Coordinates of C-alpha atoms in Angstrom, one line a residue:
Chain A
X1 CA 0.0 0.0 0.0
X2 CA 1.5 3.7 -1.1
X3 CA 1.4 6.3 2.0
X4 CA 1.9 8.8 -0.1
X5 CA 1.1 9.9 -3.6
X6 CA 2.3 12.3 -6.0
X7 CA 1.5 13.4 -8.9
X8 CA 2.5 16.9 -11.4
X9 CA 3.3 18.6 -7.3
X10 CA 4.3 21.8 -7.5
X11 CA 4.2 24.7 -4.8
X12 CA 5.5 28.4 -5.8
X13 CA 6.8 30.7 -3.0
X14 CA 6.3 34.3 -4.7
X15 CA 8.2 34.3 -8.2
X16 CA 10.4 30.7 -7.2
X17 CA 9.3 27.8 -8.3
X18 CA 10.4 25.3 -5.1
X19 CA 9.0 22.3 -6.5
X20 CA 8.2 21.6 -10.0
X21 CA 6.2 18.8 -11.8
X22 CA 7.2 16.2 -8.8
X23 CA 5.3 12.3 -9.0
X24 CA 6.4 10.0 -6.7
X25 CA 4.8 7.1 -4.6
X26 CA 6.2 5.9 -1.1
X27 CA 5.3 2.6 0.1
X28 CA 4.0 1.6 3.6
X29 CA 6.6 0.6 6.4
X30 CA 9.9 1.8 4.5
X31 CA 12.2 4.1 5.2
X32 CA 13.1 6.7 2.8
X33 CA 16.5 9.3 3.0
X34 CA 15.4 12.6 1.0
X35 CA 18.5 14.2 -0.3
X36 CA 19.2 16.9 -2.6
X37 CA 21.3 20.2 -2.5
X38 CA 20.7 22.9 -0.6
X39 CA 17.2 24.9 -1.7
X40 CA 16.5 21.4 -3.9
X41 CA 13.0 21.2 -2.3
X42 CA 13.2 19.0 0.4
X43 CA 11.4 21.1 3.1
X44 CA 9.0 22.5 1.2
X45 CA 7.9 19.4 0.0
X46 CA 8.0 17.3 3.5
X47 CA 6.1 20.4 4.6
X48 CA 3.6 19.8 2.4
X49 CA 3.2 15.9 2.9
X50 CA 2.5 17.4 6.8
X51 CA 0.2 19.5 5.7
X52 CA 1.7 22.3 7.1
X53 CA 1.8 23.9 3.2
X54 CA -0.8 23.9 0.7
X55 CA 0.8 22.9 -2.9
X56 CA 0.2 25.7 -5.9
X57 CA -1.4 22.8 -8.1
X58 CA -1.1 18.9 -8.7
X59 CA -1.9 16.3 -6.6
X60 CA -0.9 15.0 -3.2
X61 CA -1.9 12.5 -1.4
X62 CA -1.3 10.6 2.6
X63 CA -3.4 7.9 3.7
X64 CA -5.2 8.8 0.1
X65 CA -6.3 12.1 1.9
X66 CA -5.3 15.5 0.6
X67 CA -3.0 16.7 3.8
X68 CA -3.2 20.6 3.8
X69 CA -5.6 21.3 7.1
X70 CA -6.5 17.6 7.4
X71 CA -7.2 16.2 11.0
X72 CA -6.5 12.6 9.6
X73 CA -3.3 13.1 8.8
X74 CA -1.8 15.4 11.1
X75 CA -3.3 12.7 14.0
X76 CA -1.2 10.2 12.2
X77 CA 2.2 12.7 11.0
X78 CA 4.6 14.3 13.0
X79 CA 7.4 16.6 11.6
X80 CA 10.5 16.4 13.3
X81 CA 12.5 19.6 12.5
X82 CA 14.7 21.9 14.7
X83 CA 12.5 24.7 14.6
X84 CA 9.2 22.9 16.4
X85 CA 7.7 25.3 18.8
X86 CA 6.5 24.3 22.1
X87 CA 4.2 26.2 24.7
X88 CA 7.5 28.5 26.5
X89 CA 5.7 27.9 29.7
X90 CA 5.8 24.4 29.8
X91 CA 8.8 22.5 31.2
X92 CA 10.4 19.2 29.4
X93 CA 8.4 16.8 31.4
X94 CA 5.2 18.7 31.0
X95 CA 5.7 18.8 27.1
X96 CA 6.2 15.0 26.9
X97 CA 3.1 14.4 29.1
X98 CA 0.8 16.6 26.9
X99 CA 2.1 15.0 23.8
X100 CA 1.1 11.8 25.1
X101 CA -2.9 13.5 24.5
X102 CA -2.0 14.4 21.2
X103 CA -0.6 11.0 19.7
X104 CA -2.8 8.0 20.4
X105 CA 0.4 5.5 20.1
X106 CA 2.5 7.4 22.0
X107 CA 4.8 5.3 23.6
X108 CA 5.8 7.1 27.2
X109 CA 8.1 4.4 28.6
X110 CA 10.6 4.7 25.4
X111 CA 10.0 9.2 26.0
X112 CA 11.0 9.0 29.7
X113 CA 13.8 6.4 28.8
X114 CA 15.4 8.5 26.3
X115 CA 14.6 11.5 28.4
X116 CA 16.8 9.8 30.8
X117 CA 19.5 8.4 28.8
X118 CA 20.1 11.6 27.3
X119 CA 20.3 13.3 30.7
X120 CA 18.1 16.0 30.9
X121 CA 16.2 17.8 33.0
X122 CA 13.0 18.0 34.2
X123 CA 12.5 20.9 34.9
X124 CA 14.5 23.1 32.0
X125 CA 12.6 25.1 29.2
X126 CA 12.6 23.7 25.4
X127 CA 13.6 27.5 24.6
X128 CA 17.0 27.3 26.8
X129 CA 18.0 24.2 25.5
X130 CA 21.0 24.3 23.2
X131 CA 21.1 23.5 19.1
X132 CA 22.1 19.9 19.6
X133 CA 19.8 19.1 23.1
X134 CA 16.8 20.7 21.0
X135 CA 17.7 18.6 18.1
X136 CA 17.9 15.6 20.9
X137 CA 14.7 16.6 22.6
X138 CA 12.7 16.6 19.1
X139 CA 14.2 13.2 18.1
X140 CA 12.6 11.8 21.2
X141 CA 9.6 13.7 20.2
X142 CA 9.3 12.2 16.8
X143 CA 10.1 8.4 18.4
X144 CA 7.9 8.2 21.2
X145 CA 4.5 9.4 18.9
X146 CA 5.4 6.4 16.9
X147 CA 3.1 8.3 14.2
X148 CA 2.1 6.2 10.4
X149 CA 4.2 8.4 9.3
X150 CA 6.9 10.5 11.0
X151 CA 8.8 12.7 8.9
X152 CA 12.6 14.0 10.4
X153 CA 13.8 17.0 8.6
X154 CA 17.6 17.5 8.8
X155 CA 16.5 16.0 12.4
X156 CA 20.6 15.7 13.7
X157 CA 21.5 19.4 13.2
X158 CA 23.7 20.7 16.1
X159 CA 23.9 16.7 17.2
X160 CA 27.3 15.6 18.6
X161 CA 28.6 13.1 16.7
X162 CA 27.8 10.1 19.6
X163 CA 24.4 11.5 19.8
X164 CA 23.5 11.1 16.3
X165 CA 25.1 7.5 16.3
X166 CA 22.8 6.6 19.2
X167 CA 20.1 8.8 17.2
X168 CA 20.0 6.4 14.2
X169 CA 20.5 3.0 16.5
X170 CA 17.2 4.4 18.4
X171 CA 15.5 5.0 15.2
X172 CA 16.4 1.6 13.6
X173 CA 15.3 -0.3 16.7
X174 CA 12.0 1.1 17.4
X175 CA 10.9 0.6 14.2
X176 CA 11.8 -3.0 13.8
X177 CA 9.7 -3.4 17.0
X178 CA 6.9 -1.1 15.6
X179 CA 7.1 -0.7 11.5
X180 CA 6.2 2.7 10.4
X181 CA 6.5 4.8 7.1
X182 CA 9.6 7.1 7.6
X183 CA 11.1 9.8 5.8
X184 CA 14.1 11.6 6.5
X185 CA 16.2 14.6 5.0
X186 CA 19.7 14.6 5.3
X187 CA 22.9 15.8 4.3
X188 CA 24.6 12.9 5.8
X189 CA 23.4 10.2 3.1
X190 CA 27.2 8.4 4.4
X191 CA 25.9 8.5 7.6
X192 CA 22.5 7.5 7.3
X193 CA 22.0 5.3 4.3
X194 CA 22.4 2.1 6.4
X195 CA 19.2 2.6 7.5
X196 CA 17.4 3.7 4.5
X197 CA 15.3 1.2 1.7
X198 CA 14.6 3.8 -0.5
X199 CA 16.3 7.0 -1.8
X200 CA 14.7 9.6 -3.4
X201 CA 17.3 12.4 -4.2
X202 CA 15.5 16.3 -5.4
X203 CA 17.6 18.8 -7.7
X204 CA 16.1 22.2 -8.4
X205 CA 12.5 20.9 -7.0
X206 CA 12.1 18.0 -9.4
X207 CA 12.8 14.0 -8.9
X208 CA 16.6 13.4 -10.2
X209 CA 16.2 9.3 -8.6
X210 CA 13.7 7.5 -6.5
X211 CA 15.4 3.8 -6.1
X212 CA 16.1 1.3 -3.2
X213 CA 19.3 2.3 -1.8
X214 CA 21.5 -0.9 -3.1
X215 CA 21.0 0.0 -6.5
X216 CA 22.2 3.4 -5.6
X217 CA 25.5 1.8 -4.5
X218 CA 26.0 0.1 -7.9
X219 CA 25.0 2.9 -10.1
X220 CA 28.1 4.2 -11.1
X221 CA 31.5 3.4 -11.1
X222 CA 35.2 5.2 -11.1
X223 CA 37.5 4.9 -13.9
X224 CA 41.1 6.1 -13.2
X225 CA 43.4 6.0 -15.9
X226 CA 45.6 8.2 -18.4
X227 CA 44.0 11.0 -20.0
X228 CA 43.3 9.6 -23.7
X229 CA 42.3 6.2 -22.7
X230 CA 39.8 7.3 -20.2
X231 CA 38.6 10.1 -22.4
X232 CA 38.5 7.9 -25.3
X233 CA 36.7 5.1 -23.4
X234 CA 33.7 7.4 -22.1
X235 CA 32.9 9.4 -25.6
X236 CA 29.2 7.3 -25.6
X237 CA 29.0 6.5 -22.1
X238 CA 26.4 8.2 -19.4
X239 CA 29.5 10.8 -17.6
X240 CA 29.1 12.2 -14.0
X241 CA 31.9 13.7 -13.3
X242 CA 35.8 13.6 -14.7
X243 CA 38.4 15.1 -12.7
X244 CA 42.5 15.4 -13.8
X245 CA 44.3 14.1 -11.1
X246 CA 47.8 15.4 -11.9
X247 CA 50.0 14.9 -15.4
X248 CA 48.0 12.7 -17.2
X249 CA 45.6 11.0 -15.5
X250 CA 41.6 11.3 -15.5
X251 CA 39.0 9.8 -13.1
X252 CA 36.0 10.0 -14.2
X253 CA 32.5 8.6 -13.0
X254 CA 30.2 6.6 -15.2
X255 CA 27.0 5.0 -15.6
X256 CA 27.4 1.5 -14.7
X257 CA 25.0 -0.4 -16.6
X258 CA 25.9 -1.8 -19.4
X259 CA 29.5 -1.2 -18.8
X260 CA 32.2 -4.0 -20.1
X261 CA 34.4 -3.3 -16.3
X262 CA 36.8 -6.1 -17.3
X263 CA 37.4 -4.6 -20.5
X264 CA 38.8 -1.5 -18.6
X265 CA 40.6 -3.3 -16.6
X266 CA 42.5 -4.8 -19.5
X267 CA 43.2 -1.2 -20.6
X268 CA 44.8 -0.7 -17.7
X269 CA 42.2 1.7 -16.3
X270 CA 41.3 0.9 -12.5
X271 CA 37.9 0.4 -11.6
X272 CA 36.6 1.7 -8.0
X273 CA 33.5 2.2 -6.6
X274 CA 31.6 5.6 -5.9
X275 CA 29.6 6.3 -2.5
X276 CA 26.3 7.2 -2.7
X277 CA 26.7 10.5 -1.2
X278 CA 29.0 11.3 -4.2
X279 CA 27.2 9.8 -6.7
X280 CA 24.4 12.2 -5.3
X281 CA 26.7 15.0 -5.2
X282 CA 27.8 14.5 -9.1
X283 CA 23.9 13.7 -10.0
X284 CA 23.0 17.1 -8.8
X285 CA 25.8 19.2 -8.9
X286 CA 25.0 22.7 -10.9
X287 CA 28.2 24.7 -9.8
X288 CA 29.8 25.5 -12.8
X289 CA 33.2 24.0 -13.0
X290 CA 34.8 23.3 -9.5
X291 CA 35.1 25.9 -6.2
X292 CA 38.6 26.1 -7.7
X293 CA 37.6 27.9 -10.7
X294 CA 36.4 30.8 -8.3
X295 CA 39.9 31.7 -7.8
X296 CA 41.1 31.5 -11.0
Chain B
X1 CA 32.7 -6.4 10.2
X2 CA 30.1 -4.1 8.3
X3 CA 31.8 -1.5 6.4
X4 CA 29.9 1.2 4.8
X5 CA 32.9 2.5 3.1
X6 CA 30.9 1.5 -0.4
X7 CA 33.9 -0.9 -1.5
X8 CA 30.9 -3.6 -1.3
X9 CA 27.2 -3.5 -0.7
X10 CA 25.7 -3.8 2.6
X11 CA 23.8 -6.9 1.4
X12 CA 26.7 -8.7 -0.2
X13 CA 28.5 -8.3 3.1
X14 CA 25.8 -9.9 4.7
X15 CA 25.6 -12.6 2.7
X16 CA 29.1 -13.2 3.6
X17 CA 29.1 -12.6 6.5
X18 CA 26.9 -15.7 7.2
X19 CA 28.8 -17.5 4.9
X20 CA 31.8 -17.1 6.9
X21 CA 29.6 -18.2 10.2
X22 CA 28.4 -21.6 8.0
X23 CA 31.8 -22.4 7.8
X24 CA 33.6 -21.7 11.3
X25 CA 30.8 -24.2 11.7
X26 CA 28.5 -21.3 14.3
X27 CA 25.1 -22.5 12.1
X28 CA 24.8 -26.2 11.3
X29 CA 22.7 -28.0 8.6
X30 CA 19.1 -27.5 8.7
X31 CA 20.0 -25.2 11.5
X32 CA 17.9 -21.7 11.6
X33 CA 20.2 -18.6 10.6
X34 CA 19.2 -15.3 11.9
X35 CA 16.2 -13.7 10.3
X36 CA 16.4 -10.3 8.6
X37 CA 15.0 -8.4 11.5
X38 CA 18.1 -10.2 14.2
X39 CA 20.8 -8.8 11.9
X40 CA 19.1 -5.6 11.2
X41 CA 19.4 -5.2 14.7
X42 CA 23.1 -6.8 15.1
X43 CA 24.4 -4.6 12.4
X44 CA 22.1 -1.5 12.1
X45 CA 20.7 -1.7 9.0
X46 CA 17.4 -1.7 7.0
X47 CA 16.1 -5.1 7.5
X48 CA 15.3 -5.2 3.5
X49 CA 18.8 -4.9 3.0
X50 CA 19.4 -7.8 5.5
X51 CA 16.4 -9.1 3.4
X52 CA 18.4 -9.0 0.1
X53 CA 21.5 -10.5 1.8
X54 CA 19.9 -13.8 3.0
X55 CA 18.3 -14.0 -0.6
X56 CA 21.1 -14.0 -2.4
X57 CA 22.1 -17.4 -0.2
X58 CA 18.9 -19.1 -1.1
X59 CA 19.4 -18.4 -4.7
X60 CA 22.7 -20.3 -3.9
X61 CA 21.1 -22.8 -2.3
X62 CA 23.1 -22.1 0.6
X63 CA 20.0 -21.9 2.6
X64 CA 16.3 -23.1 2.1
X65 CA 13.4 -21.4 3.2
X66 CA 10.6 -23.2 5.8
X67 CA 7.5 -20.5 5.0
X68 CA 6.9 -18.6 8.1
X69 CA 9.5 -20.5 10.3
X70 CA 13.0 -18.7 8.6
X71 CA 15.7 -19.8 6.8
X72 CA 17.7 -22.8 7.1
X73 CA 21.2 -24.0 6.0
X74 CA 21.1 -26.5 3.3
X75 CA 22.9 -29.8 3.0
X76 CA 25.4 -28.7 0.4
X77 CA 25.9 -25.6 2.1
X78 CA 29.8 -25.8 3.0
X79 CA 30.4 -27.3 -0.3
X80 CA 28.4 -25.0 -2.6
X81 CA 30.1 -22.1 0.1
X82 CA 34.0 -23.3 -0.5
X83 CA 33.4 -23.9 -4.1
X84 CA 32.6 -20.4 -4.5
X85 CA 35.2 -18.9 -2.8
X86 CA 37.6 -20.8 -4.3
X87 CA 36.7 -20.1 -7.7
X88 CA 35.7 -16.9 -7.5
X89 CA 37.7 -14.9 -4.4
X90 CA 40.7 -16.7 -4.4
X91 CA 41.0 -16.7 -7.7
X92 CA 40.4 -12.8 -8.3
X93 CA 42.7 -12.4 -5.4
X94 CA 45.2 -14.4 -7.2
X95 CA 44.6 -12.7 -10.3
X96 CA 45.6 -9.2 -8.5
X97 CA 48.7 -11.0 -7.1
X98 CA 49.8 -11.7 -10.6
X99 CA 49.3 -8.6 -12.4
X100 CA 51.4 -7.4 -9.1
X101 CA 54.2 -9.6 -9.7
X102 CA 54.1 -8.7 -13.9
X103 CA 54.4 -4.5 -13.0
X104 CA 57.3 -5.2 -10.5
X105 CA 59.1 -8.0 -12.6
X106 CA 58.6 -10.5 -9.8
X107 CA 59.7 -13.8 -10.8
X108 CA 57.6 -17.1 -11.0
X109 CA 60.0 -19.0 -8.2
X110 CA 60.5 -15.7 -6.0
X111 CA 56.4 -15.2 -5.9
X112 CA 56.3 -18.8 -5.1
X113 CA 58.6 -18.6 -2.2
X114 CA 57.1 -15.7 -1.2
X115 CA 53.6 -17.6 -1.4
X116 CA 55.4 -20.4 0.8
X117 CA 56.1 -18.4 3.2
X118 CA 53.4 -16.3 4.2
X119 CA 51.4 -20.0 4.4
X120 CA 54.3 -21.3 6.8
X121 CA 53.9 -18.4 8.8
X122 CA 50.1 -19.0 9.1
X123 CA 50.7 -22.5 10.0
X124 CA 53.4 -20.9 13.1
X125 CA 51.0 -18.3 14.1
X126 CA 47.9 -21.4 14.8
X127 CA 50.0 -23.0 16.8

């Protein structure tokens, strides 16, 4: 069954176009890393899924409702983001025990655990907490309401490095023990792709991919070899990115389907594999040239 | 043991992973191996990757599936298990060690020696 359903979204803020022409489906119980460069879309279109924003035109669908002002969906969607706003005169505790009224599967034994584990205190003000305890705070938020679908935007910002290892632990565990749709915007696709079934990776506010996460890994390869060869090798391939590497030598980054690997080889060209995150990076990438050209 | 580092997919780690365990003996025949959700857990990863790793053993008929009881390891399963790795791992690695030995003019009965040698050592360090 598809959670969500899109189909020609668009949204315009004034005279920019944030998200153009976007269709995509996500399926029920997965896990899905939104990724994309910043200003790509990603908020604005997870802020629309929470029905926080109404789209300029297309169609958008959760739990086959349309979300903007909907009491269905915002019962069953919480969006985890370092901005949420509580009530400034309620204390830690207090906002934990009214969100228990709000989400009917709240879970208050894993809220007061974390809570604990996390060492803070009852008493202290959301407001006075700092970047990564907010951050930290939210997260336990967005775990405990166990929501159909909870949505983390960019949800380990100001996160020590620990915290956001135990962050994405937490996040894998609970939902092995209680299976929920999850989407989650990072810049850390390295550092969070473990966890993820499904990519879907934004440029300029339109779908560049939307594939399970393994077949991102074998998507493209690295060629490293000298200049002519490599050059030579890749005139009617699918290029991503080619890079001199001193006197001589190019690596560049191709399509791999369809790609004879063992015939490189036997040119002497070495053949290496490409992380996700860069593939990403080189799928999306719009900055003319390199930073280095700036200082030409 | 899991390395993210993208060398080799999550899923193809697994899967060798467990092939490892067969073989240190740590899963017997038509013993149950540990169902995608276990090494999700053990290893922190999506359990439809962990999914796709214990797949690509019953495609090799290094396990067999018992619908809605797991998966189990297969007669065969050493055999099919050192067949592989013999034909395929060891000989890639082997492969690497002679194009090695070609770009640094490394003789047939010096690479030999040298092959010797390292598998005496092994034999000292067991002991």
């Amino acid at each position: 069954m598809n959670v969500i359903t899109c189909e020609g979204l668009k949204k315009n803020q004034r005279k920019v176009r944030a998200l153009s022409d976007l269709s995509f489906t996500i399926k029920e119980n997965t896990i899905t890393g939104l990724i994309g460069r910043n200003g790509a879309g990603k908020t604005t279109l997870l802020k629309i899924l929470a029905g926080f924003w109404r789209e300029s035109s297309g169609e958008v669908k959760v739990f086959n409702q349309h979300p903007f002002n909907n009491l269905y969906v915002s019962a069953n969607t919480i969006y985890v983001d370092d901005q949420m706003s509580f009530p400034a005169s309620l204390t830690l505790t207090e906002i934990l025990q009214e969100a228990e009224v709000f989400y009917e599967n709240w879970n208050g034994k894993l809220a007061k655990r974390l809570f604990d584990y996390f060492s803070f205190h009852p008493e202290q003000q959301h407001e006075n907490l700092s970047k990564g305890k907010k951050s930290t705070f939210n997260m336990i938020v967005g775990l405990a309401s166990r929501c159909a679908l909870t949505i983390y935007d960019e949800p380990t910002t100001g996160m020590d490095a620990a915290v956001r290892k135990d962050f994405y632990r937490a996040l894998l565990r609970d939902y092995l023990e209680y299976p929920r749709t999850i989407i989650i915007s990072s810049h850390h696709l390295d550092e969070v792709e473990d966890l993820l079934e499904d990519v879907l990776l934004l440029q300029d506010g339109s779908k560049c991919l939307h594939l399970p996460i393994d077949e991102l890994k074998d998507y493209a390869v690295g060629l490293t070899g000298r200049t002519e060869m490599v050059r030579q090798w890749i005139a009617n391939k699918e290029v991503f990115h080619t890079n001199n590497i001193g006197a001589g030598t190019t690596y560049a980054v191709v399509k791999k389907e369809g790609i004879p690997l063992d015939n490189a080889r036997q040119l002497g060209m070495e053949t290496t594999s490409v992380t996700s995150s860069d593939i990403c990076v080189y799928l999306t990438d719009q900055t003319k040239g390199g930073i280095d050209d700036v200082f030409k | 043991m899991i390395h993210s580092d993208g060398t080799k997919p999550i899923y193809v780690q697994i899967a060798e992973w467990l092939e490892t365990e067969i073989l240190n003996g740590h899963f017997k025949v038509d013993e149950k191996v540990y169902s995608q959700y276990k090494l999700a857990e053990m290893f922190t990863i999506n359990p439809a990757t962990a999914a796709k790793g214990l797949n690509i053993l019953a495609d090799e008929k290094i396990l067999y599936t018992r619908r809605g009881l797991g998966k189990f390891v297969t007669n065969e399963a050493k055999e099919i298990i050192t067949d592989k790795r013999k034909n395929q791992k060891l000989k890639g690695l082997l492969d690497e060690v002679a194009l090695e030995a070609e770009q640094l003019h490394v003789r047939e009965e010096e690479l030999f020696s040298m092959l010797k040698e390292s598998m005496e050592k092994r034999k000292g360090d067991a002991k």
